[in-house]
PDB file of C-alpha atoms in Angstrom:
ATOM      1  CA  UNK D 131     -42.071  21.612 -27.682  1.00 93.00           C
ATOM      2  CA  UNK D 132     -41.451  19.244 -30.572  1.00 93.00           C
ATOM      3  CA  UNK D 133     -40.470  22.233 -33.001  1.00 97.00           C
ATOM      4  CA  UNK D 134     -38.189  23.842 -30.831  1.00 97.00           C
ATOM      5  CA  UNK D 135     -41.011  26.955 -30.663  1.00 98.00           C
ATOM      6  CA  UNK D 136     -41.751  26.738 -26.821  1.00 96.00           C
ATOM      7  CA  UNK D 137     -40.385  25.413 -23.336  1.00 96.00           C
ATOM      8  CA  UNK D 138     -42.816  23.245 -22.087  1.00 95.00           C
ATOM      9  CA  UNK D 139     -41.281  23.405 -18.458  1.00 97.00           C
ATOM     10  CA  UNK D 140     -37.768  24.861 -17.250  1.00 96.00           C
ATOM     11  CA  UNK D 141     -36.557  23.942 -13.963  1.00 97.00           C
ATOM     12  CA  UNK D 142     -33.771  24.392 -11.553  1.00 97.00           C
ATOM     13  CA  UNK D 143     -32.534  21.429  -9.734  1.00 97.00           C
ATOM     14  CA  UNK D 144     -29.849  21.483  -7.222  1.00 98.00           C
ATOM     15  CA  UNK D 145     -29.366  23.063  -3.336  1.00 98.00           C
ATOM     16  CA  UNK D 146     -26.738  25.100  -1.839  1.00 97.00           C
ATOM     17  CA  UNK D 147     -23.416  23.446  -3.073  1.00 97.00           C
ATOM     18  CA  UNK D 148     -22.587  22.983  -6.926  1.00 98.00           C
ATOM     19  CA  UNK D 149     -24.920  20.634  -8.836  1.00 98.00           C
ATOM     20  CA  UNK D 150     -23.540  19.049 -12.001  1.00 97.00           C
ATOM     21  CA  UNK D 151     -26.284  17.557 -14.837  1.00 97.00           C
ATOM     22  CA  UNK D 152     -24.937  14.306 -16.547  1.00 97.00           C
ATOM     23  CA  UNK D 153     -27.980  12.345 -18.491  1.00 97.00           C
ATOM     24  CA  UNK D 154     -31.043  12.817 -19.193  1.00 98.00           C
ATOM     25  CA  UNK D 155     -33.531  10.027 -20.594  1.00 98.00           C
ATOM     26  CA  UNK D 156     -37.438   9.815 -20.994  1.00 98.00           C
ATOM     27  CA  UNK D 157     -40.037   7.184 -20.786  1.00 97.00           C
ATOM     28  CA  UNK D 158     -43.394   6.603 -22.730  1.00 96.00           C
ATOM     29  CA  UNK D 159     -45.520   8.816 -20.312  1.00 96.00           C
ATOM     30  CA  UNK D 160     -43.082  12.326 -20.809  1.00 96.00           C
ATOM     31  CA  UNK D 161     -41.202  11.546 -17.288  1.00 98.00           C
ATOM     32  CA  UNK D 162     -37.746  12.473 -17.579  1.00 98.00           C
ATOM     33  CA  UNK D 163     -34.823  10.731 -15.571  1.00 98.00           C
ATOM     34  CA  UNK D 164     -31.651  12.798 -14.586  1.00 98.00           C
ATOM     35  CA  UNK D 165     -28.644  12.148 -13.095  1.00 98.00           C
ATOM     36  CA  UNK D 166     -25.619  14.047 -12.492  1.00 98.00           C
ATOM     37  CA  UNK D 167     -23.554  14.558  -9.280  1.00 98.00           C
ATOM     38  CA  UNK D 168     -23.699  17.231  -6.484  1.00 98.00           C
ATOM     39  CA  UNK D 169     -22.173  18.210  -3.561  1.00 98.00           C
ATOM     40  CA  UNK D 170     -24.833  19.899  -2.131  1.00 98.00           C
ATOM     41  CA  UNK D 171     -26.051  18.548   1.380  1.00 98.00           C
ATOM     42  CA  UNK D 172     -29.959  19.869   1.266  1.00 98.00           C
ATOM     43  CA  UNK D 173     -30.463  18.391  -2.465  1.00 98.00           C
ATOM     44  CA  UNK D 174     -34.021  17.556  -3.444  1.00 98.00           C
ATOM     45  CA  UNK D 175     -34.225  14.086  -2.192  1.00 98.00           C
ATOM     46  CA  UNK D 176     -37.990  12.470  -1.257  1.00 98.00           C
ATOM     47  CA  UNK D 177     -39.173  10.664   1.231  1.00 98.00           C
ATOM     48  CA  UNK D 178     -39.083   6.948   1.106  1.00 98.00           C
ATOM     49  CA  UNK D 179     -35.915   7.732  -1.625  1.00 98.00           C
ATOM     50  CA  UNK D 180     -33.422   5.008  -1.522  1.00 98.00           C
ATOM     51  CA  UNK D 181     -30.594   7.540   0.129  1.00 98.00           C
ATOM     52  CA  UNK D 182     -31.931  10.707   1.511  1.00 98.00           C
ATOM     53  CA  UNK D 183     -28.311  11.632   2.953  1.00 98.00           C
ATOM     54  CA  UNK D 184     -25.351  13.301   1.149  1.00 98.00           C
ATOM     55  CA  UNK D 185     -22.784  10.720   1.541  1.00 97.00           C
ATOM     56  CA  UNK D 186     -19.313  13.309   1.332  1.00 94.00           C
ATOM     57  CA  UNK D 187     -17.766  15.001  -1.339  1.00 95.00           C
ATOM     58  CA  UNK D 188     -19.317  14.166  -4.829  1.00 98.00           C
ATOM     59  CA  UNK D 189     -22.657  12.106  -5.100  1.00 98.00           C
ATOM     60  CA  UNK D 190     -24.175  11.080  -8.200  1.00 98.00           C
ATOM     61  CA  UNK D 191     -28.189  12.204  -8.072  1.00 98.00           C
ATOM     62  CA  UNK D 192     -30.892  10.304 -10.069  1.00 98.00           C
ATOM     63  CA  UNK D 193     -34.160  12.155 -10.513  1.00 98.00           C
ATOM     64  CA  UNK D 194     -37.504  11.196 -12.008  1.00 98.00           C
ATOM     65  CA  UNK D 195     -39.620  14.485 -12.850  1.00 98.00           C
ATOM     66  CA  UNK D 196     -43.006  14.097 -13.743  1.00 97.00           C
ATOM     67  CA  UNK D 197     -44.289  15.229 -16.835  1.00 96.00           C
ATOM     68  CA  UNK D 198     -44.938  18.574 -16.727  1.00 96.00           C
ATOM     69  CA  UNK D 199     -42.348  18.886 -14.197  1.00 97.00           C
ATOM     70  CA  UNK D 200     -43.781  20.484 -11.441  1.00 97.00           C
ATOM     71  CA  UNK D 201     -42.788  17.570  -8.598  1.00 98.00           C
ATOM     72  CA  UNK D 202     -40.540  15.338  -8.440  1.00 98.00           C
ATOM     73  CA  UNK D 203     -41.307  11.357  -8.270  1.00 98.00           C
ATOM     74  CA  UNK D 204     -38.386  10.943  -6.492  1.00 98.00           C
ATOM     75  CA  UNK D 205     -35.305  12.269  -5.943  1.00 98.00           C
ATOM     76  CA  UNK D 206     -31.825  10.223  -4.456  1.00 98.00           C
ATOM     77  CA  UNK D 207     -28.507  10.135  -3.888  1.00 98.00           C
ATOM     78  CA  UNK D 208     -26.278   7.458  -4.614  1.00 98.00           C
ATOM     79  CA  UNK D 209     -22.786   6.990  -3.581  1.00 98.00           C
ATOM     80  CA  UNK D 210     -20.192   6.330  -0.702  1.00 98.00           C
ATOM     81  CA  UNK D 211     -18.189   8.476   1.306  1.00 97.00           C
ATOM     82  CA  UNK D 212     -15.307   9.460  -1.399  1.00 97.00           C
ATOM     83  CA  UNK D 213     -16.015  10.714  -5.310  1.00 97.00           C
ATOM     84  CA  UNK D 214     -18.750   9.613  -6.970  1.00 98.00           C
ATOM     85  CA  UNK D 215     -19.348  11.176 -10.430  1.00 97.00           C
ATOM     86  CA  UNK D 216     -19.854  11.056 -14.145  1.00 94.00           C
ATOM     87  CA  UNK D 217     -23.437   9.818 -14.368  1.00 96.00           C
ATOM     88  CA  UNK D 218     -25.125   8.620 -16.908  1.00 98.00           C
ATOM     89  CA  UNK D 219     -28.882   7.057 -17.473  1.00 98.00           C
ATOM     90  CA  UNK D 220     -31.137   4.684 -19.049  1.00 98.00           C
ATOM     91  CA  UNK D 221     -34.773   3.766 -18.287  1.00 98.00           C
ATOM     92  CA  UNK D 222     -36.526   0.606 -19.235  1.00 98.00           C
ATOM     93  CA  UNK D 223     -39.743   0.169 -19.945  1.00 97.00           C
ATOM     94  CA  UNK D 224     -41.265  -0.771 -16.616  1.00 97.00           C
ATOM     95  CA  UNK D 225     -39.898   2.619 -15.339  1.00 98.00           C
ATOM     96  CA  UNK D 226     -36.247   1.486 -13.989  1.00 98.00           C
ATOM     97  CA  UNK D 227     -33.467   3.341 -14.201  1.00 98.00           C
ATOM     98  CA  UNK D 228     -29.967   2.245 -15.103  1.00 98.00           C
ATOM     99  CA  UNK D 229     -27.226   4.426 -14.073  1.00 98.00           C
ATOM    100  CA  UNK D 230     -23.217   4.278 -15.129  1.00 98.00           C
ATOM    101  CA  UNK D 231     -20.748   6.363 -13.857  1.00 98.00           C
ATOM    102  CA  UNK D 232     -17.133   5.979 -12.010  1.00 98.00           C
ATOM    103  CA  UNK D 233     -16.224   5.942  -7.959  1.00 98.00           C
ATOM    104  CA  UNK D 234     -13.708   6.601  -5.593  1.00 98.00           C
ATOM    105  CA  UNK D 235     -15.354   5.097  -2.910  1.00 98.00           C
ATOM    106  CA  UNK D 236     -14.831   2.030  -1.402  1.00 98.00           C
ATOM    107  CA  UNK D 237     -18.340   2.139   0.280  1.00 98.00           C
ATOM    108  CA  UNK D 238     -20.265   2.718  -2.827  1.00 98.00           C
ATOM    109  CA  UNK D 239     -23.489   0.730  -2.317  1.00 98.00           C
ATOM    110  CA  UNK D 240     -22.640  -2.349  -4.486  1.00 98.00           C
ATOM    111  CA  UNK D 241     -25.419  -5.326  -3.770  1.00 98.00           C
ATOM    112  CA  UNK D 242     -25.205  -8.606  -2.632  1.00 96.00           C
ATOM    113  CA  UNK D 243     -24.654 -10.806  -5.610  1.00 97.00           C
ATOM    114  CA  UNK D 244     -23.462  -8.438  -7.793  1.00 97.00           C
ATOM    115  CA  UNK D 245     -20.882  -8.811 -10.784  1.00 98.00           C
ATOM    116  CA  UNK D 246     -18.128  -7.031  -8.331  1.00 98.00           C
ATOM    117  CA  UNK D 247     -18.727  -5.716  -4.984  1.00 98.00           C
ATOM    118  CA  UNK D 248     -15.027  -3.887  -4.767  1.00 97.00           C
ATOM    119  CA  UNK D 249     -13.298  -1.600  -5.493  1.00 98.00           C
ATOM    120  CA  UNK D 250     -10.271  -2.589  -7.641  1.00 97.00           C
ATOM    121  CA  UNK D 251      -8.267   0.277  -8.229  1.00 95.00           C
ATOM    122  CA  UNK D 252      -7.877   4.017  -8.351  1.00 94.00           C
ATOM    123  CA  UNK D 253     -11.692   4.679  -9.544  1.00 97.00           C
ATOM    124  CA  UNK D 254     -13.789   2.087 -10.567  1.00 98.00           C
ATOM    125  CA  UNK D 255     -16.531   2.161 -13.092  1.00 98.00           C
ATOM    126  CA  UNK D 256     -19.986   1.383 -12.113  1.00 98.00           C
ATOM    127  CA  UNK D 257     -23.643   0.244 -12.943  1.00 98.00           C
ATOM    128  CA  UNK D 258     -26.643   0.431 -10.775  1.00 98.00           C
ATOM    129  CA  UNK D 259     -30.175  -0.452 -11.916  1.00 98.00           C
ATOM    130  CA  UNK D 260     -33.111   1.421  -9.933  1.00 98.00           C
ATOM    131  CA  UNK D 261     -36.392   0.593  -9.381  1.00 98.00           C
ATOM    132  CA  UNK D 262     -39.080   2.357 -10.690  1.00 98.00           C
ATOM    133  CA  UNK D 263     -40.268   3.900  -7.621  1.00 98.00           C
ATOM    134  CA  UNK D 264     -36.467   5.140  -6.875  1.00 98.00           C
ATOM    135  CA  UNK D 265     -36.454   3.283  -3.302  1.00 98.00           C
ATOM    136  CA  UNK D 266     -34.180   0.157  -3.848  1.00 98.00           C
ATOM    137  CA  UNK D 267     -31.662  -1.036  -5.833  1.00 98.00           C
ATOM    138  CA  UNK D 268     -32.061  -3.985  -8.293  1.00 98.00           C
ATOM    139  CA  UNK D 269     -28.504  -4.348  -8.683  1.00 98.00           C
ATOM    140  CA  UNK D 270     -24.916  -2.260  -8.359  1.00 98.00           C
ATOM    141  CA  UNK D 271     -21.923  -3.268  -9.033  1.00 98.00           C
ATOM    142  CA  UNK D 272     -18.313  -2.011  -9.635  1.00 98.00           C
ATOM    143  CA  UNK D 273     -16.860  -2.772 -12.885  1.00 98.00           C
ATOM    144  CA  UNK D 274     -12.639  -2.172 -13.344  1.00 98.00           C
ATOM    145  CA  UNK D 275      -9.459  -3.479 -12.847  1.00 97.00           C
ATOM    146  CA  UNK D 276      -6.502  -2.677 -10.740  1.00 96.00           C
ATOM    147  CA  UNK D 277      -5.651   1.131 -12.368  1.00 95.00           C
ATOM    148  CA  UNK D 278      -8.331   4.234 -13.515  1.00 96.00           C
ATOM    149  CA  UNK D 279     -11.430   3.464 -14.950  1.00 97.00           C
ATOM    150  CA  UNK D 280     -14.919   5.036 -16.016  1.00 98.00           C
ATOM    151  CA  UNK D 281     -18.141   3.719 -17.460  1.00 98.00           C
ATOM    152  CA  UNK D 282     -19.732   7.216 -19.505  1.00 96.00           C
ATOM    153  CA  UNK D 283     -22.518   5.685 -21.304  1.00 97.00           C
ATOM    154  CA  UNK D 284     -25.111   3.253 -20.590  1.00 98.00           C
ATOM    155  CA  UNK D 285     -28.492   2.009 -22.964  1.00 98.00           C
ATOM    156  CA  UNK D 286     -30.458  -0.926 -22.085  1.00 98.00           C
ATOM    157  CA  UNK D 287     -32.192  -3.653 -24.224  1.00 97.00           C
ATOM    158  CA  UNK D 288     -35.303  -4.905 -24.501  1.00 96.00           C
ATOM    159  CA  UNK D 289     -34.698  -7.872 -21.905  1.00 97.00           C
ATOM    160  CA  UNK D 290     -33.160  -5.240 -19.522  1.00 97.00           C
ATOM    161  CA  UNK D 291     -29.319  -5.964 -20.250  1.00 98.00           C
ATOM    162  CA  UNK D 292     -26.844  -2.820 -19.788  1.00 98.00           C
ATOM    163  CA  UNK D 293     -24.504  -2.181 -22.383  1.00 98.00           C
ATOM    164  CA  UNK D 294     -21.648   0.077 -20.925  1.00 98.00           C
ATOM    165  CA  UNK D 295     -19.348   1.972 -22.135  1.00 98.00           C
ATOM    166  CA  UNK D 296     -15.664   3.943 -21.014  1.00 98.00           C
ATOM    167  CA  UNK D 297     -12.069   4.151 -20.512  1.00 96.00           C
ATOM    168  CA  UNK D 298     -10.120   1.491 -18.905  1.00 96.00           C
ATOM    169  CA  UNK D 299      -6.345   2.150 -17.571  1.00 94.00           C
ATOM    170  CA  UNK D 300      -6.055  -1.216 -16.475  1.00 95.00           C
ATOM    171  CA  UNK D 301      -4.996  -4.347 -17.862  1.00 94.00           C
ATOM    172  CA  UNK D 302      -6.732  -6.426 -16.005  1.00 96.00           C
ATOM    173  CA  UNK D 303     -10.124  -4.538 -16.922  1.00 97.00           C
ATOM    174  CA  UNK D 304     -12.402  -7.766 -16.774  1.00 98.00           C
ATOM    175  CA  UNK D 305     -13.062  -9.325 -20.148  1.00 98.00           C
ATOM    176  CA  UNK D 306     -14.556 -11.890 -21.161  1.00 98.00           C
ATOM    177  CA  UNK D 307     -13.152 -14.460 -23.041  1.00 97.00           C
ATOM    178  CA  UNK D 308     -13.859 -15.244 -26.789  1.00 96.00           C
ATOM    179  CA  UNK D 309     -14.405 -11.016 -26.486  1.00 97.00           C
ATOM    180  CA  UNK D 310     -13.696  -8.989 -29.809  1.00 97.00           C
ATOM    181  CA  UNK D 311     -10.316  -7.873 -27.773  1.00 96.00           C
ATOM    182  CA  UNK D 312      -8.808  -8.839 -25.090  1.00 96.00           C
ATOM    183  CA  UNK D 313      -5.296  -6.833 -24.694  1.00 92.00           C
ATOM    184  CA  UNK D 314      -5.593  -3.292 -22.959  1.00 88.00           C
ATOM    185  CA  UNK D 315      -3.279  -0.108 -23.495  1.00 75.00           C
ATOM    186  CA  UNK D 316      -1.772   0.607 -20.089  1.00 66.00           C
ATOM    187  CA  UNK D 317       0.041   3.750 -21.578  1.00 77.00           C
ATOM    188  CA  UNK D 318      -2.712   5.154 -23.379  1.00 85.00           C
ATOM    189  CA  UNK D 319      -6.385   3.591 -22.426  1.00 93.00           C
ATOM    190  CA  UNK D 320      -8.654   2.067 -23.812  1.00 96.00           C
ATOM    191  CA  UNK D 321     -12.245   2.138 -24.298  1.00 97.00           C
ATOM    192  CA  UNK D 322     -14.129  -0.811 -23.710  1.00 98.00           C
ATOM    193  CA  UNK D 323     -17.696  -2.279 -24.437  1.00 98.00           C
ATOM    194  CA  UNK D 324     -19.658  -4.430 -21.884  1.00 98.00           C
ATOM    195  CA  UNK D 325     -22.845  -5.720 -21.689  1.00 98.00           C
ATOM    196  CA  UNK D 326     -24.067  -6.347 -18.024  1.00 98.00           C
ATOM    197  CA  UNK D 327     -27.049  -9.800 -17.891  1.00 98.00           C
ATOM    198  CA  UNK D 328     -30.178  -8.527 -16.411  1.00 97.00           C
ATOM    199  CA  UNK D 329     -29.862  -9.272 -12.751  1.00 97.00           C
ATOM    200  CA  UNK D 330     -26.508  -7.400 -12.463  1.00 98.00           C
ATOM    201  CA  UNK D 331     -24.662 -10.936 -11.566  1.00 98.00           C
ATOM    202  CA  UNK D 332     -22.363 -11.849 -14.746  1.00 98.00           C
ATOM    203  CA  UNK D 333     -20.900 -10.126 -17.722  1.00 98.00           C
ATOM    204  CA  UNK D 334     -22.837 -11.346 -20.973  1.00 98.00           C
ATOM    205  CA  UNK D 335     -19.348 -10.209 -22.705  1.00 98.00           C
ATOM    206  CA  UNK D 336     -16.919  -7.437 -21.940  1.00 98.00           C
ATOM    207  CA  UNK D 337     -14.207  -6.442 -24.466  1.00 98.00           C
ATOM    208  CA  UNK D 338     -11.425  -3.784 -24.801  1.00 97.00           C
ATOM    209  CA  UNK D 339     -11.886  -1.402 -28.065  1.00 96.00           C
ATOM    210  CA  UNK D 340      -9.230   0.545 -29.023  1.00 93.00           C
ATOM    211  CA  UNK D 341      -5.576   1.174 -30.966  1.00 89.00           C
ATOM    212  CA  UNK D 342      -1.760   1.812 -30.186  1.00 84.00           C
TER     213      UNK D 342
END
């Protein structure tokens, strides 16, 4: 409850493997959106979900509980075939949920038309925008360069633009140019910053952020 006095609702959520929680966000009505990754095979998925079927080793999850959390609105994987993990969540305010995380997987479902439909390196970050009934996705797309990378935050704005952010290994992390910074740390990472346009296709700007 709003002064801490009371649980409203306390769930578990997870099936016979281990089930890691990673975000958690909330929209206007009291739904809340989670995400994490699980390797659980029987996970709560529901029908008409947009992937119903663990996919091997770690899949991210996304979630939408209703408000008083008694059902689920929908429950999915999302993933390929390798490590998927590190999940992280937005929602918008028609209901859709943007997700950020990092991938092993070559097979991860990146979209036609996407920013980057490959994976470029050791892991890959990544950003996938739901739709509000959890059955298809808007956009995904891979975002990294040739080395590690992770995208561990995500927020959206109020014309439905993802702003990301991680670590990049790589130097050839894609920035933009004009971009606050534009020379990575190989030896030591970097963070970087970038803002995703609406429809998942371009990079609005994408910068490095870090020191020596």
């Amino acid at each position: 409850s709003a002064d801490g006095s009371q649980l409203i609702y306390g769930t578990y959520l997870g099936g016979d493997g281990s089930d890691q929680g990673g975000g958690v966000a909330v929209d206007a009505n009291g739904e809340a959106y989670v995400t994490g990754a699980t390797v659980s095979s029987d996970f709560p998925t529901t029908s008409g979900a947009l992937d119903t079927t663990h996919n091997g080793g770690w899949d991210v999850f996304v979630v939408k509980l209703t408000a008083d959390g008694s059902s689920l609105a929908y429950g999915t994987y999302l993933g390929g075939s390798s490590t998927d993990y590190e999940s992280r969540i937005a929602v918008d305010g028609a209901g859709s949920a943007y997700i950020s995380g990092y991938t092993h997987s070559t097979n991860f479902p990146a979209t036609g038309g996407a920013f980057d439909a490959t994976l470029n390196g050791q892991t890959d970050g990544f950003v996938a925008k739901l739709n509000a009934a959890g059955s298809t996705l808007d956009y995904a797309t891979f975002i990294g360069g040739a080395s590690s990378d992770a995208a561990l935050g995500v927020a959206v704005d109020p014309i439905g633009s993802a702003v990301v952010a991680g670590y990049t290994c790589s130097l050839n992390f894609p920035i933009t140019p004009g971009a606050f910074d534009t020379s990575g740390d190989a030896v030591n990472c970097d963070a970087f910053v970038t803002k995703v346009a609406p429809g998942g296709s371009s990079l609005v700007y994408s910068t490095y952020l870090g020191g020596a």
